[in-house]
Amino acid sequence: MIKTELSILIPTYNDVCIDLVRGLAKQCMAVKRLRYHILVADDGSTDPAVIEANQAINGILNCSYVLRGVNCGRAITRNWLAYQARHEWLLFIDADMSLERDDFIQRYVEEDEEGGLLYGGYVVKGDEREWKGNLRFRYEKKEEPKHTMEQREEHPYQDFHTSNFLIMRRHYVENLLDARFKHYGYEDVLFGKVLQQKFIPIIHIDNPVAFSRFEDNEHFVAKMEEGMRTLYEFRDELSGYSRLIDKKEKLERHHLLPIVRHIFNICKRHWRANLCGNNPSLFVFKLYKIGYYCSLHQRQDSGKQEQ
């Protein structure tokens, strides 16, 4: 079905996205009979230079940049964007993405699917020489083969991210992202679970955006730690939808959890120093991540033993 109305919704936090908006607007104008509006919501950015640069979005035809003032988190900001949307179809894109193909909008508009959510995926771009010691770049490049359309289709509800998806407005507002997710991570995983429970299909297509901006190692490690705390907070609801929870439960069944925690407590400072340094190890990152998550359960398990 050819879609004639499209709201493109972009949440941003300290990201300049003027080039992304210009590219999207150019593609929208090239699609015949498409009514569109691009709305960027600033979720309390703290960098004045970013805010000033993004103000130029208001000068682009059918585009708006709105300052929200306070940082509410990714879930609440996306929900707000959906309520403000003018059109029937909603296309969510993260502000730190860039356009990979010239027919990106055309591909979504012409996709013959109206009963569910369309997820286009993402690819990783960047010069390996430029990002040589960047942990995020190394991690994303290693994980990239898992994000092909064919791989995503094997677990359609688990392998979904909010960085690039199209959905009918009524489907979204009836199944909003959980506003309890105030911090980084996993609101998209729970959203996938909700859609599966409501029998709303997630259709995976090959229509990626490009991921080409990578935070420094210190910020990426801190973001991962925040994500692990989010996963721990919502562990009961995310059980069965997180590979990390599955790994933790497997370690627990084999009575290995105390050993993992002990090793992590001994090595965590050294491991973190490696990850934040100039030559971070992906193997250490894997160890640190599972160790950090398992350590979050330590206080709870200690309390049970005392009882």
Coordinates of C-alpha atoms in Angstrom, one line a residue:
M1 CA 0.0 0.0 0.0
I2 CA 1.4 3.4 -1.0
K3 CA 1.5 5.6 2.1
T4 CA 0.4 9.3 1.6
E5 CA 1.0 10.7 5.1
L6 CA 4.2 10.5 7.1
S7 CA 5.4 12.0 10.3
I8 CA 9.2 11.6 10.9
L9 CA 10.0 11.7 14.6
I10 CA 13.5 12.3 15.9
P11 CA 14.4 12.4 19.6
T12 CA 17.7 14.1 20.2
Y13 CA 20.0 14.7 23.2
N14 CA 23.2 16.7 22.5
D15 CA 23.3 15.5 18.9
V16 CA 23.3 17.9 15.9
C17 CA 20.9 16.4 13.4
I18 CA 20.5 19.2 10.9
D19 CA 22.1 17.1 8.0
L20 CA 19.9 14.2 8.8
V21 CA 16.8 16.4 8.7
R22 CA 17.8 18.0 5.4
G23 CA 18.4 14.6 3.8
L24 CA 15.1 13.3 5.0
A25 CA 13.2 16.4 3.8
K26 CA 14.9 16.2 0.4
Q27 CA 13.8 12.5 0.0
C28 CA 10.3 13.3 1.2
M29 CA 9.9 16.1 -1.4
A30 CA 10.9 13.7 -4.1
V31 CA 8.0 11.3 -3.3
K32 CA 4.9 12.2 -5.2
R33 CA 1.7 13.0 -3.3
L34 CA 3.4 12.5 0.1
R35 CA 2.3 14.8 2.9
Y36 CA 5.0 14.8 5.5
H37 CA 6.3 16.6 8.6
I38 CA 9.6 16.1 10.4
L39 CA 9.5 16.8 14.1
V40 CA 12.7 16.9 16.2
A41 CA 12.2 16.8 20.0
D42 CA 15.2 18.0 22.1
D43 CA 15.2 16.0 25.3
G44 CA 17.0 18.6 27.5
S45 CA 20.3 19.0 25.7
T46 CA 23.0 20.6 27.8
D47 CA 25.3 21.7 24.9
P48 CA 24.4 25.3 23.8
A49 CA 26.2 24.8 20.5
V50 CA 24.1 21.7 19.6
I51 CA 20.9 23.6 20.4
E52 CA 22.0 26.6 18.3
A53 CA 22.9 24.4 15.3
N54 CA 19.6 22.5 15.5
Q55 CA 17.5 25.7 15.5
A56 CA 18.2 25.8 11.8
I57 CA 15.7 22.9 11.4
N58 CA 12.8 25.4 11.9
G59 CA 13.9 27.1 8.7
I60 CA 13.4 23.9 6.6
L61 CA 10.0 23.4 4.9
N62 CA 7.7 21.1 6.9
C63 CA 10.2 20.7 9.7
S64 CA 10.1 21.6 13.4
Y65 CA 12.6 21.6 16.3
V66 CA 11.1 21.7 19.8
L67 CA 13.0 22.3 23.0
R68 CA 11.5 20.2 25.7
G69 CA 13.6 21.8 28.4
V70 CA 14.2 18.8 30.7
N71 CA 15.7 15.4 30.1
C72 CA 12.8 12.9 30.4
G73 CA 14.4 9.9 28.8
R74 CA 14.0 8.1 25.5
A75 CA 10.7 6.4 26.2
I76 CA 8.8 9.5 27.3
T77 CA 10.2 11.6 24.5
R78 CA 9.2 9.2 21.8
N79 CA 5.7 8.9 23.3
W80 CA 5.5 12.7 23.3
L81 CA 6.5 12.8 19.7
A82 CA 3.8 10.3 18.7
Y83 CA 1.1 12.4 20.4
Q84 CA 2.4 15.5 18.5
A85 CA 2.5 13.7 15.2
R86 CA 0.3 15.2 12.4
H87 CA 0.0 12.1 10.2
E88 CA -1.1 8.5 10.1
W89 CA 2.3 6.9 9.8
L90 CA 5.1 7.4 12.2
L91 CA 8.8 6.9 11.3
F92 CA 11.1 7.0 14.3
I93 CA 14.8 7.7 13.6
D94 CA 17.6 8.3 16.1
A95 CA 19.3 11.7 15.8
D96 CA 22.8 10.2 15.7
M97 CA 22.0 8.2 12.5
S98 CA 22.6 9.2 8.9
L99 CA 21.0 8.2 5.7
E100 CA 22.5 5.2 3.9
R101 CA 20.4 5.0 0.7
D102 CA 18.8 7.6 -1.6
D103 CA 15.5 5.7 -1.6
F104 CA 15.1 5.3 2.1
I105 CA 11.8 7.2 2.4
Q106 CA 10.5 5.7 -0.9
R107 CA 11.2 2.2 0.4
Y108 CA 9.1 2.7 3.5
V109 CA 6.3 4.5 1.7
E110 CA 6.0 1.7 -0.9
E111 CA 6.4 -1.3 1.5
D112 CA 3.2 -3.3 1.2
E113 CA 2.5 -3.9 4.9
E114 CA 0.1 -2.0 7.0
G115 CA -0.7 -4.4 9.9
G116 CA 2.4 -4.1 11.9
L117 CA 5.7 -2.4 12.5
L118 CA 8.5 -2.2 9.9
Y119 CA 12.1 -2.2 11.1
G120 CA 14.8 -1.3 8.6
G121 CA 17.9 -2.0 10.7
Y122 CA 21.2 -0.2 10.6
V123 CA 24.7 -0.6 9.2
V124 CA 28.0 0.6 10.8
K125 CA 30.1 3.1 8.9
G126 CA 33.4 4.6 9.7
D127 CA 37.1 4.5 8.9
E128 CA 38.9 1.8 11.0
R129 CA 42.0 4.0 11.1
E130 CA 40.0 6.9 12.5
W131 CA 38.2 4.8 15.1
K132 CA 41.1 2.5 15.8
G133 CA 40.9 2.6 19.6
N134 CA 37.2 3.2 19.9
L135 CA 35.4 0.5 21.9
R136 CA 31.9 1.4 20.5
F137 CA 33.2 1.2 16.9
R138 CA 34.9 -2.2 17.6
Y139 CA 31.8 -3.6 19.3
E140 CA 29.4 -2.5 16.6
K141 CA 31.5 -3.8 13.8
K142 CA 31.8 -7.2 15.5
E143 CA 28.1 -7.3 16.1
E144 CA 27.1 -6.0 12.6
P145 CA 26.7 -9.5 11.0
K146 CA 24.0 -10.3 13.6
H147 CA 21.9 -7.3 12.3
T148 CA 21.3 -8.4 8.8
M149 CA 17.6 -8.7 7.8
E150 CA 18.0 -12.5 7.6
Q151 CA 19.5 -12.7 11.1
R152 CA 16.8 -10.4 12.5
E153 CA 14.0 -12.4 11.0
E154 CA 15.0 -15.4 13.1
H155 CA 14.0 -13.6 16.3
P156 CA 11.8 -10.7 15.1
Y157 CA 10.6 -9.5 18.4
Q158 CA 14.0 -9.6 20.2
D159 CA 16.1 -8.2 17.4
F160 CA 14.4 -4.9 17.1
H161 CA 15.7 -1.4 18.0
T162 CA 13.9 2.0 18.1
S163 CA 16.6 3.6 15.9
N164 CA 14.7 3.1 12.6
F165 CA 11.1 1.9 12.5
L166 CA 7.8 2.7 10.9
I167 CA 4.4 2.1 12.6
M168 CA 0.8 3.3 12.3
R169 CA 0.0 6.0 14.8
R170 CA -2.9 4.1 16.3
H171 CA -0.7 1.0 16.9
Y172 CA 1.9 3.1 18.7
V173 CA -0.4 5.2 20.9
E174 CA -2.2 2.0 21.9
N175 CA 1.1 0.4 22.9
L176 CA 3.3 3.2 24.1
L177 CA 6.9 2.7 25.3
D178 CA 6.9 2.1 29.0
A179 CA 7.3 5.5 30.7
R180 CA 9.0 3.8 33.7
F181 CA 12.2 3.5 31.6
K182 CA 13.8 6.7 32.8
H183 CA 17.4 5.6 32.1
Y184 CA 19.3 4.2 29.2
G185 CA 18.4 0.8 27.6
Y186 CA 15.9 -1.9 27.0
E187 CA 12.7 0.1 26.5
D188 CA 12.7 -1.2 23.0
V189 CA 13.0 -4.8 24.2
L190 CA 9.9 -4.5 26.4
F191 CA 8.1 -2.8 23.5
G192 CA 8.9 -5.8 21.3
K193 CA 7.5 -8.1 24.0
V194 CA 4.3 -6.0 24.2
L195 CA 3.8 -6.1 20.4
Q196 CA 4.2 -9.9 20.4
Q197 CA 1.6 -10.3 23.2
K198 CA -0.8 -8.1 21.1
F199 CA -0.1 -10.1 18.0
I200 CA 1.2 -7.1 16.2
P201 CA 3.9 -8.3 13.8
I202 CA 7.4 -6.8 13.5
I203 CA 8.4 -7.1 9.8
H204 CA 12.1 -6.8 9.1
I205 CA 13.2 -5.2 5.9
D206 CA 16.5 -4.2 4.4
N207 CA 16.2 -0.4 4.7
P208 CA 19.0 0.6 7.0
V209 CA 20.2 3.9 8.4
A210 CA 23.9 4.4 9.1
F211 CA 25.5 4.4 12.5
S212 CA 28.7 6.5 12.1
R213 CA 29.2 8.5 15.3
F214 CA 30.8 6.8 18.3
E215 CA 31.1 8.2 21.8
D216 CA 34.5 7.9 23.6
N217 CA 35.3 4.8 25.6
E218 CA 34.6 6.2 29.0
H219 CA 31.1 7.3 28.0
F220 CA 30.3 4.0 26.3
V221 CA 31.3 2.0 29.3
A222 CA 29.2 4.2 31.5
K223 CA 26.3 3.8 29.1
M224 CA 26.7 0.1 29.2
E225 CA 26.7 0.1 33.0
E226 CA 23.5 2.2 33.0
G227 CA 21.9 -0.3 30.6
M228 CA 22.8 -3.2 32.9
R229 CA 21.2 -1.4 35.8
T230 CA 18.1 -0.9 33.7
L231 CA 18.1 -4.6 32.7
Y232 CA 18.3 -5.5 36.4
E233 CA 15.5 -3.2 37.4
F234 CA 13.1 -4.8 34.8
R235 CA 14.6 -8.3 34.8
D236 CA 11.3 -10.0 35.6
E237 CA 9.5 -8.4 32.7
L238 CA 12.4 -8.9 30.2
S239 CA 13.0 -12.5 31.1
G240 CA 13.0 -14.5 27.9
Y241 CA 13.8 -11.4 25.8
S242 CA 17.3 -10.8 26.9
R243 CA 20.3 -13.0 26.1
L244 CA 22.1 -11.6 29.1
I245 CA 19.4 -12.7 31.5
D246 CA 19.5 -16.1 29.9
K247 CA 23.3 -16.3 30.4
K248 CA 22.9 -15.3 34.1
E249 CA 20.2 -17.9 34.6
K250 CA 22.4 -20.6 33.0
L251 CA 25.3 -19.7 35.3
E252 CA 23.0 -19.9 38.3
R253 CA 21.7 -23.3 37.3
H254 CA 25.3 -24.6 37.2
H255 CA 26.1 -22.9 40.5
L256 CA 28.7 -20.7 38.9
L257 CA 27.3 -17.3 39.8
P258 CA 29.4 -16.9 43.0
I259 CA 32.6 -17.6 41.0
V260 CA 31.7 -15.1 38.3
R261 CA 31.0 -12.4 40.9
H262 CA 34.2 -13.2 42.8
I263 CA 36.3 -12.9 39.6
F264 CA 34.5 -9.7 38.7
N265 CA 35.1 -8.1 42.1
I266 CA 38.8 -8.9 41.8
C267 CA 39.3 -7.8 38.1
K268 CA 36.7 -5.1 37.6
R269 CA 39.0 -2.1 38.2
H270 CA 41.7 -3.6 35.8
W271 CA 39.1 -4.5 33.2
R272 CA 37.4 -1.1 33.3
A273 CA 40.8 0.6 32.9
N274 CA 41.4 -1.5 29.8
L275 CA 38.0 -0.7 28.3
C276 CA 38.5 3.1 28.9
G277 CA 42.0 3.0 27.5
N278 CA 43.5 3.3 24.0
N279 CA 43.4 -0.4 23.1
P280 CA 40.2 -1.9 24.6
S281 CA 39.5 -5.6 24.3
L282 CA 36.1 -6.9 23.1
F283 CA 36.7 -10.1 25.2
V284 CA 37.2 -8.0 28.3
F285 CA 34.1 -6.0 27.4
K286 CA 32.1 -9.3 27.3
L287 CA 33.5 -10.4 30.7
Y288 CA 32.9 -7.0 32.2
K289 CA 29.3 -6.8 31.0
I290 CA 28.2 -10.2 32.3
G291 CA 30.2 -9.7 35.5
Y292 CA 28.7 -6.2 36.1
Y293 CA 25.1 -7.6 35.6
C294 CA 25.7 -10.6 37.8
S295 CA 27.1 -8.4 40.5
L296 CA 23.9 -6.4 40.7
H297 CA 22.1 -9.6 41.9
Q298 CA 24.7 -10.0 44.7
R299 CA 23.0 -7.7 47.3
Q300 CA 19.6 -9.3 46.7
D301 CA 21.0 -12.8 47.0
S302 CA 22.8 -11.9 50.2
G303 CA 19.6 -10.6 51.7
K304 CA 17.9 -13.9 50.9
Q305 CA 20.7 -15.8 52.7
E306 CA 20.4 -13.6 55.8
Q307 CA 16.7 -14.4 56.0

